[in-house]
Short mmCIF file of C-alpha atoms and ligand atoms in Angstrom, two decimals:
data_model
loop_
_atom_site.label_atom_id
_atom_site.label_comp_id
_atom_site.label_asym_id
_atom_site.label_seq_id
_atom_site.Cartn_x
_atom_site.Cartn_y
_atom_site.Cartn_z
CA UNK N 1 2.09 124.74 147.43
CA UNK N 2 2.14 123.65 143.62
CA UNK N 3 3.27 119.64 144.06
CA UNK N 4 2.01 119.03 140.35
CA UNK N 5 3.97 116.08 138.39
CA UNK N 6 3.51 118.28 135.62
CA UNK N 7 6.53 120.82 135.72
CA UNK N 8 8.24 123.79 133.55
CA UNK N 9 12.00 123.81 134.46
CA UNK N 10 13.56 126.60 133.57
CA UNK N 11 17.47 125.95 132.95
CA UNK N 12 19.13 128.67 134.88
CA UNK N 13 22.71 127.87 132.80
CA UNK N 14 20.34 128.32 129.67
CA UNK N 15 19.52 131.83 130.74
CA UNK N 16 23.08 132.44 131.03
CA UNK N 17 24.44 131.31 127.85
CA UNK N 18 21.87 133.06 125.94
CA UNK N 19 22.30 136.32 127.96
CA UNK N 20 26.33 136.05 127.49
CA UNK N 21 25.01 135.08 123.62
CA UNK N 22 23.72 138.46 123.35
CA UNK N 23 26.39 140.54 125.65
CA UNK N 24 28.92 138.94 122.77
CA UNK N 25 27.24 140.88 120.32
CA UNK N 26 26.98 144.32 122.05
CA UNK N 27 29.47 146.86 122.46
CA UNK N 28 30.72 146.52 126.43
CA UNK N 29 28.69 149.59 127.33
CA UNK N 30 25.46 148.79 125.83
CA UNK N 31 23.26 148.08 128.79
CA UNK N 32 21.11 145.01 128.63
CA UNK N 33 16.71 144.88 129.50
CA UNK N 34 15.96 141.71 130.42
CA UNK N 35 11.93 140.98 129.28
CA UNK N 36 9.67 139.52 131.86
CA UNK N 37 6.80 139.67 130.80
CA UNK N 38 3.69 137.71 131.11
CA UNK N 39 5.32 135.52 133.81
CA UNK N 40 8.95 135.56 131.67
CA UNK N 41 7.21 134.06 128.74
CA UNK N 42 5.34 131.56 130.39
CA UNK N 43 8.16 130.39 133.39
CA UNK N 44 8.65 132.60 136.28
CA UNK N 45 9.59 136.10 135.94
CA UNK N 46 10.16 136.20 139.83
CA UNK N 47 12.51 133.30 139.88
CA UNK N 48 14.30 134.71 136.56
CA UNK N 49 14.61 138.75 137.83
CA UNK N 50 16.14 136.94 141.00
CA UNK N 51 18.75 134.77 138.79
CA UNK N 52 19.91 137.66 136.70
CA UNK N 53 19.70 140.37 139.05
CA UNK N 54 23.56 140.68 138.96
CA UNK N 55 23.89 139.85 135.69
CA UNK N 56 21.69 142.87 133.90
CA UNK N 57 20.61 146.12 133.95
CA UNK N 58 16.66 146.88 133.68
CA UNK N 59 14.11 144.75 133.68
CA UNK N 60 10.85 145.36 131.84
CA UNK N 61 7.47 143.79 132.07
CA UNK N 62 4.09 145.06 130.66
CA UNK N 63 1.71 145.87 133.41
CA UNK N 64 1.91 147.16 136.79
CA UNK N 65 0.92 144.11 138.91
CA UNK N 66 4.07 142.01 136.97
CA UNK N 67 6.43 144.46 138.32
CA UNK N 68 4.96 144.50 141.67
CA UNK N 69 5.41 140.36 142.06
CA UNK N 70 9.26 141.81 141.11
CA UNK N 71 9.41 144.14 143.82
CA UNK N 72 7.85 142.22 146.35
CA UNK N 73 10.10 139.16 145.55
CA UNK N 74 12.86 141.88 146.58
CA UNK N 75 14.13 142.63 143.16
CA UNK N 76 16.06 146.11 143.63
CA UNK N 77 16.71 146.35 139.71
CA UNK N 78 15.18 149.42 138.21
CA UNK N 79 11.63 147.80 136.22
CA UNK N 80 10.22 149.31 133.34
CA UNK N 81 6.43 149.20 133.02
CA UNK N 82 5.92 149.20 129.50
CA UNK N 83 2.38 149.32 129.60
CA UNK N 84 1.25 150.84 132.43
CA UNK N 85 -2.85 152.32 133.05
CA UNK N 86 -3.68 155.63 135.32
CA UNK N 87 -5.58 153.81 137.77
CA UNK N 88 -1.96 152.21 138.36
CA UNK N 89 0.40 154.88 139.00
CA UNK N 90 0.12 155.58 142.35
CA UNK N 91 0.94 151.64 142.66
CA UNK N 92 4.00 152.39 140.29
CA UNK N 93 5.36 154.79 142.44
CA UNK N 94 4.88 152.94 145.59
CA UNK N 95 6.67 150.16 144.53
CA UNK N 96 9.29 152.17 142.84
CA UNK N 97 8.65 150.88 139.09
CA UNK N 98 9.47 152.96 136.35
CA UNK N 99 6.21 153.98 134.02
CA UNK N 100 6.43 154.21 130.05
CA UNK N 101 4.33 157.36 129.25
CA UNK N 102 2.98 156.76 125.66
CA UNK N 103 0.84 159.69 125.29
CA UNK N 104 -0.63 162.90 127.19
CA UNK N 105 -3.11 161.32 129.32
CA UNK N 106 -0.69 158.96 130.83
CA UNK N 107 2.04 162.03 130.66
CA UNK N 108 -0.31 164.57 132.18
CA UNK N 109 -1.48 162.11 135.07
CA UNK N 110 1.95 160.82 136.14
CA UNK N 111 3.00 164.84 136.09
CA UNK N 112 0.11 165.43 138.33
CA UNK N 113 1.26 162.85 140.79
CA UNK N 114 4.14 164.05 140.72
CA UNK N 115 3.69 167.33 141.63
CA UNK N 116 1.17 166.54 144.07
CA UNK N 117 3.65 164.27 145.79
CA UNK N 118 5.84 165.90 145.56
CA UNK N 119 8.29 163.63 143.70
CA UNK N 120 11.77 164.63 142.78
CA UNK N 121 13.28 163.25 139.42
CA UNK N 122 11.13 160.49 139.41
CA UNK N 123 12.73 158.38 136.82
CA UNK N 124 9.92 157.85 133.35
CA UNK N 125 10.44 156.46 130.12
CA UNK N 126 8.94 158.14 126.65
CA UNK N 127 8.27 156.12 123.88
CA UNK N 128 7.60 157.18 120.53
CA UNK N 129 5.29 155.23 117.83
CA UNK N 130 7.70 154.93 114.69
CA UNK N 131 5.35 152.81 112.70
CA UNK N 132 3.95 149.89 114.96
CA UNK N 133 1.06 151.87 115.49
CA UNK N 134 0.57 150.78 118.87
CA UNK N 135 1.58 152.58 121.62
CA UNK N 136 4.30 155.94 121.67
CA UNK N 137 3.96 159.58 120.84
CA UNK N 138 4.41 160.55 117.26
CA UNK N 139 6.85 163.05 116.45
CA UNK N 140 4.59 166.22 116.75
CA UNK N 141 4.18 165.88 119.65
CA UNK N 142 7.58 166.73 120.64
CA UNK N 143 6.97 170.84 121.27
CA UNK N 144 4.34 169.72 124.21
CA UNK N 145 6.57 167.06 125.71
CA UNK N 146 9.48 169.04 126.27
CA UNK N 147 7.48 172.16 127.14
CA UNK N 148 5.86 170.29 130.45
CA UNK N 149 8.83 168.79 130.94
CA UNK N 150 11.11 172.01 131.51
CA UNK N 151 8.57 173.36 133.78
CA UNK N 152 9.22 170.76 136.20
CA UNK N 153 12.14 168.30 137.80
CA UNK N 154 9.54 166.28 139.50
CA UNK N 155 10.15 163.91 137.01
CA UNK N 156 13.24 162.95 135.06
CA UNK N 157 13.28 161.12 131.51
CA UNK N 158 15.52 158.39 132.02
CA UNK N 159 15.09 156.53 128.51
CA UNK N 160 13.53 157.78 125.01
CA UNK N 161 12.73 154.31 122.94
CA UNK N 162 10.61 152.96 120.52
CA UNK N 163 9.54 149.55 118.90
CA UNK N 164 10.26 147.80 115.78
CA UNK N 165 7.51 146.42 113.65
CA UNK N 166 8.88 143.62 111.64
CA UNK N 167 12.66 143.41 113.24
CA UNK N 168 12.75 139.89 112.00
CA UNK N 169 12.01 139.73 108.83
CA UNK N 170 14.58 140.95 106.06
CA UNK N 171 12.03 142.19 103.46
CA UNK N 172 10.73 144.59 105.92
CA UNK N 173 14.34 145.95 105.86
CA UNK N 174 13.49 149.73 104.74
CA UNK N 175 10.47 149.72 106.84
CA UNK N 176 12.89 149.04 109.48
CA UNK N 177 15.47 151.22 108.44
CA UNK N 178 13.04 154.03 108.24
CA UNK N 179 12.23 153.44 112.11
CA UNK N 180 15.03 153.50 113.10
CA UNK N 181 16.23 156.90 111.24
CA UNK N 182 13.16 158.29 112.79
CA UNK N 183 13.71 157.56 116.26
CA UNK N 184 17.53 158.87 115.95
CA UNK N 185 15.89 162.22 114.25
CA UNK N 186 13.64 162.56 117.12
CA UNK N 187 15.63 162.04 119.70
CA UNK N 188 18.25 164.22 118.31
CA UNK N 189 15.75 167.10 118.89
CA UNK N 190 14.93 165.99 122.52
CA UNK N 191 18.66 166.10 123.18
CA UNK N 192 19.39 169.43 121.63
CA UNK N 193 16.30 171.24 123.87
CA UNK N 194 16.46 169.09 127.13
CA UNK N 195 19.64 169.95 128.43
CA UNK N 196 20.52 166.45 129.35
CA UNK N 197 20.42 163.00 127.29
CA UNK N 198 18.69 160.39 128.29
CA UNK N 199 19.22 156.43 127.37
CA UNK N 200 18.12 155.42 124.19
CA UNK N 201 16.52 151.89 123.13
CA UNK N 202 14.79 150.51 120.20
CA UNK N 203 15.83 147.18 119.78
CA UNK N 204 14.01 143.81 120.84
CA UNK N 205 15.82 140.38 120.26
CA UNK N 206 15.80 140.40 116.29
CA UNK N 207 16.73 144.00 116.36
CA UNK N 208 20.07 143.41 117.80
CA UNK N 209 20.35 140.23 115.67
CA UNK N 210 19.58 141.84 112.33
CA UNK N 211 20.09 145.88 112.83
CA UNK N 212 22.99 145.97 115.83
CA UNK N 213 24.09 149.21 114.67
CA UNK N 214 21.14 150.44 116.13
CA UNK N 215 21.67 149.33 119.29
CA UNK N 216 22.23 153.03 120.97
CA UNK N 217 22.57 152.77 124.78
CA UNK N 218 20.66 149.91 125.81
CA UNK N 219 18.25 146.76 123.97
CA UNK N 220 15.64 144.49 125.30
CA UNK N 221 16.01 141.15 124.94
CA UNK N 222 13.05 138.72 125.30
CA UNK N 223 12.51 135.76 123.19
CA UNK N 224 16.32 135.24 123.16
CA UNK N 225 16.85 135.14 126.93
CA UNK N 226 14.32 132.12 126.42
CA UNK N 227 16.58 130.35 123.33
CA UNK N 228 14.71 131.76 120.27
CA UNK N 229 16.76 134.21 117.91
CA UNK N 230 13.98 134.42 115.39
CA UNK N 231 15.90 132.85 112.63
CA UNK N 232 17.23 129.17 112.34
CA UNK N 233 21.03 130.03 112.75
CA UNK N 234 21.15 132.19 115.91
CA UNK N 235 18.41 129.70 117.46
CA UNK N 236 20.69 127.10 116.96
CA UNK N 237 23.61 128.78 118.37
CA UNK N 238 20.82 129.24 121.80
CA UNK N 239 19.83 127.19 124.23
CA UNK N 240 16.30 125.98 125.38
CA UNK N 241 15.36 127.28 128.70
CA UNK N 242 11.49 126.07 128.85
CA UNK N 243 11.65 122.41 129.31
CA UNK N 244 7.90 120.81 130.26
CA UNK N 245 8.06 117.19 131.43
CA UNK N 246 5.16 115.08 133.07
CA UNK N 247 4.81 111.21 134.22
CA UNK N 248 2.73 108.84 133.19
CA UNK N 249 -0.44 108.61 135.07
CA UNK N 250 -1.95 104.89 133.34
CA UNK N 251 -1.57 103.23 130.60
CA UNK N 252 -4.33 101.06 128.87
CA UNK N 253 -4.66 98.29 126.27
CA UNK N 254 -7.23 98.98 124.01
CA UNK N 255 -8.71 96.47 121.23
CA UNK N 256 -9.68 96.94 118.14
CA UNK N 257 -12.59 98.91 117.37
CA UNK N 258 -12.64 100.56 120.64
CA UNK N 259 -11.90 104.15 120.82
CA UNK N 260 -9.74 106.71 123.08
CA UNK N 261 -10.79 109.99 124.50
CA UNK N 262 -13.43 112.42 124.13
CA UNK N 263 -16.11 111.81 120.92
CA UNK N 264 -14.07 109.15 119.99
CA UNK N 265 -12.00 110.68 117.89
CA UNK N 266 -9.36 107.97 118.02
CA UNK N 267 -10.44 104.63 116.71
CA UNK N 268 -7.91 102.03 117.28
CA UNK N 269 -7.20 99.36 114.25
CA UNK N 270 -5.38 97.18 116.07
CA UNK N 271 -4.28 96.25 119.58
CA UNK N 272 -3.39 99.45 121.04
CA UNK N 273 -1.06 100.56 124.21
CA UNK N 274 -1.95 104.21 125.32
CA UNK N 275 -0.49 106.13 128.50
CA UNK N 276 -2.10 108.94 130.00
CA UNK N 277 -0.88 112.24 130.66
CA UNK N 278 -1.56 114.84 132.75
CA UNK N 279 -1.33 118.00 130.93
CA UNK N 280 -4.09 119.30 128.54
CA UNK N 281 -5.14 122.28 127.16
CA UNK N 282 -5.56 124.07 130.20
CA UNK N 283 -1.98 123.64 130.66
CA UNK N 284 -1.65 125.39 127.40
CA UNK N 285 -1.39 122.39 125.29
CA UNK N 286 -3.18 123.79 121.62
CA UNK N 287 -6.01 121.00 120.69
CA UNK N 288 -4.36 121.50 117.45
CA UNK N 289 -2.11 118.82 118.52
CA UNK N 290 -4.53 116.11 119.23
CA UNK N 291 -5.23 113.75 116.15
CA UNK N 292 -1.18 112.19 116.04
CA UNK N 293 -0.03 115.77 114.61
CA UNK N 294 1.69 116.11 118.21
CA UNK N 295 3.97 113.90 120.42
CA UNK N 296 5.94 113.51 123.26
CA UNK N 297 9.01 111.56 123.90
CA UNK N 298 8.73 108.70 126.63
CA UNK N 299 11.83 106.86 126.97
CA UNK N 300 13.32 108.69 124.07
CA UNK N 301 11.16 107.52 121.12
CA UNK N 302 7.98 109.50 120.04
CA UNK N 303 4.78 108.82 121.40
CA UNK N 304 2.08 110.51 119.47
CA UNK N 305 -1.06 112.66 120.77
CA UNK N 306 -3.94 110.51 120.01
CA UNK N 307 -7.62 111.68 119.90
CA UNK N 308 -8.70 115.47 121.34
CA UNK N 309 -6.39 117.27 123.89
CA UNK N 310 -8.53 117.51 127.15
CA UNK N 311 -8.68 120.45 129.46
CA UNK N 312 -6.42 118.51 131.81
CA UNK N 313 -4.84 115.25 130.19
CA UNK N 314 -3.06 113.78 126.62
CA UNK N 315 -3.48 110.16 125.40
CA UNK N 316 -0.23 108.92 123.34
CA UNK N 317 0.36 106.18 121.80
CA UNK N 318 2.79 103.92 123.59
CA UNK N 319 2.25 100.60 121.79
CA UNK N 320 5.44 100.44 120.27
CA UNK N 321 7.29 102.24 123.63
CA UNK N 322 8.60 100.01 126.96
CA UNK N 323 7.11 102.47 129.47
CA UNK N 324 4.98 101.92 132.57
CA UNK N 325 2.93 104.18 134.80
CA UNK N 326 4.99 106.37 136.40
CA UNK N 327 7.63 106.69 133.83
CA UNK N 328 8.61 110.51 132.57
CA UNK N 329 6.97 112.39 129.85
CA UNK N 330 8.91 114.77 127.85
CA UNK N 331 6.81 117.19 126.29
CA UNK N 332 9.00 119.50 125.19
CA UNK N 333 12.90 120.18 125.82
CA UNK N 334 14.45 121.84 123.08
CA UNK N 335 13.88 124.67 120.57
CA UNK N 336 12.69 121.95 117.77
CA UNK N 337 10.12 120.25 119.46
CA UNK N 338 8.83 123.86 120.72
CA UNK N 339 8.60 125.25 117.00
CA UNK N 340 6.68 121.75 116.18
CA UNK N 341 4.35 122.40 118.77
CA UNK N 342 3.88 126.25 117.48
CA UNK N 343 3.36 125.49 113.87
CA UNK N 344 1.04 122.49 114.24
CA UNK N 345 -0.79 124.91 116.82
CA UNK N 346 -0.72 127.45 113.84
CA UNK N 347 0.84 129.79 115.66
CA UNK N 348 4.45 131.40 116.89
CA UNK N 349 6.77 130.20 119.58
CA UNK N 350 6.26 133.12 121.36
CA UNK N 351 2.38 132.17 121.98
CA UNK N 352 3.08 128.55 122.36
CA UNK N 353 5.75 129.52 125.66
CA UNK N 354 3.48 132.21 126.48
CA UNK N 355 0.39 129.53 126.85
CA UNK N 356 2.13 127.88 129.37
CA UNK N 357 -0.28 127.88 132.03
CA UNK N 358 -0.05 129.26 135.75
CA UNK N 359 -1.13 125.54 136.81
CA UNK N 360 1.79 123.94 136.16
CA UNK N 361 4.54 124.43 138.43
CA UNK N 362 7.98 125.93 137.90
CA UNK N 363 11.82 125.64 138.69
CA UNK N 364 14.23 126.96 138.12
CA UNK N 365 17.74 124.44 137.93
CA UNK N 366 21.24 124.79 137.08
C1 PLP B 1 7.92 142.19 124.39
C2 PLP B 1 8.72 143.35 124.04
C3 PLP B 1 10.12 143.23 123.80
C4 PLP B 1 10.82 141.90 123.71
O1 PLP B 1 10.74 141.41 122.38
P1 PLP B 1 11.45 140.06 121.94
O2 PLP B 1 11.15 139.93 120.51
O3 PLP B 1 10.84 138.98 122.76
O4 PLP B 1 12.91 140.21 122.24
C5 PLP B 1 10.85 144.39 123.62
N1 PLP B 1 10.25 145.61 123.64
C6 PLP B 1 8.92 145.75 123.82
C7 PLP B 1 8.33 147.12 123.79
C8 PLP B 1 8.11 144.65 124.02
O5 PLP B 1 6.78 144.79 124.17
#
């Protein structure tokens, strides 16, 4: 059992508001993905499948062993695997998770399974590459797909989609536009030769906040479920669902001259409070933020990060803070402290939720 001071609560009523957030922008039949991913960006995809099982209609998460934790936590929502290998798909089947095929290996071996099995309109998902280069068949390959796919009702397409590349950002808008006219041409001629339609999705969380006429029969919301809309304005109108708080482990009064942490990187110049921490890097804490660039809030005032993040503890500067061992640690618990945290760590907010490590533990609340 994880009894670590150092916790993630994920705000259940959060999740909700930013799910409604996104329902409110969506035509009433447009069916809603929930993303799971990488342990629902760094909280507990188990614990959030289980909270919006009622409340959504797919999940997705990337590999195979994500959906299984889903599956075995007794999720019944249909999972898509979005990025699933071929020494998994007899595990995908078993646990009745729903593979992306991305190109004719993948294709081929999941038909072979399939007709081995045999399995009857097992339920698969094609994606298309419409400029992210990354995964998805490219438009040629079209004849071949829908050739093998007559030939057998083993398996049954239930969604075409692709990806956006740069759904966020406005100056990529023709790019964008240009994906999306390509998916709707290509899917037009897997409608016209398949003989039935399957659901249609290309839009992650700044796709249905920038392009929402191309939300077609279903979107995949990620970052948003978590309170980031990619843009100041719809962030603002989220709420924060990752909020990490600690205690305070000791505190000690340094002098002048003497120094805090590891190669002495802090130097104090005066008399000098600091209160220990225990979360560090390993907790997915950047060491970007040691050196006063980070902080945390004890008591509600800021305590700067001083000296080098360690693998498993943060100094801070308490001198001008009334705290004492034992007292709570805020690390982060809003969207503004989390995009601090990401830029000073040079990076996105996506990698700084993401980073959150399996070691500390996690609840969800209402
Ligand atoms: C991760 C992912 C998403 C979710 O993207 P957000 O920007 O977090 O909403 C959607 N689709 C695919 C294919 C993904 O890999």
């Amino acid at each position: 059992m994880n009894n670590h001071v150092t916790v993630l609560e994920i705000d259940g009523n959060a999740l909700e508001h930013n799910l409604t957030y996104f329902k409110q922008k969506l035509n009433p039949k447009t069916k809603v993905l929930a993303v799971v991913k990488a342990f629902g960006y760094g909280s507990d995809g188990v614990q959030i499948a289980k909270f919006l099982e009622d409340k959504v209609d797919y999940y997705a998460v990337a590999y195979t062993h994500e959906g299984i934790a889903l599956r075995e936590a007794a999720v019944k929502t249909p999972i898509l695997v979005l990025h699933p290998q071929i020494q998994n798909l007899q595990a995908i089947v078993k646990y009745r998770l729903e593979p992306n095929l991305y190109n004719f290996k993948i294709f081929d071996a999941f038909l072979k399974l399939a007709d081995e099995a045999p399995l009857m309109n097992y339920p698969i998902h094609i994606k298309f590459n419409t400029g992210l280069n990354r995964l998805g068949f490219w438009h040629t390959d079209l004849p071949k797909i829908l050739s093998e796919l007559k030939q057998t009702n083993h398996i049954k397409v239930q969604s075409l989609f692709s990806h956006l590349a740069a759904s966020e950002d406005l100056e990529e808008k023709d790019f964008t536009t240009n994906q999306i006219n390509n998916f709707a041409h290509i899917v037009k001629q897997f409608y016209k030769h398949l003989g039935y339609e399957p659901m249609l999705h290309i839009l992650n969380t700044s796709g249905v906040v920038n392009y929402p006429k191309a939300q077609f029969d279903m979107v995949r919301i990620g970052i948003g479920l978590y309170g980031f809309g990619n843009d100041t304005k719809e962030t603002s109108a989220l709420k924060n669902t990752h909020n990490l708080t600690s205690i305070i482990s000791q505190i000690h009064l340094i002098k002048p001259g003497e120094t805090v942490g590891y190669n002495r990187a802090f130097v104090a110049k005066e008399p000098t409070k600091s209160a220990t921490i225990p979360v560090g890097h390993a907790d997915g804490l950047s060491r970007k933020l040691g050196d006063k660039k980070g902080y945390v809030l004890i008591n509600n005032q800021k305590a700067p990060i001083i000296g080098n993040v360690c693998m498993d503890m943060i100094m801070v500067n308490v001198t001008k803070i009334d705290c004492k061992e034992g007292d709570e640690v805020i690390i982060f618990n809003n969207q503004e402290m989390l995009q601090h945290i990401a830029n000073i760590s040079e990076t996105i907010v996506y990698e700084t939720l993401t980073a959150i490590s399996q070691r500390v533990k996690k609840t969800l609340k209402l």
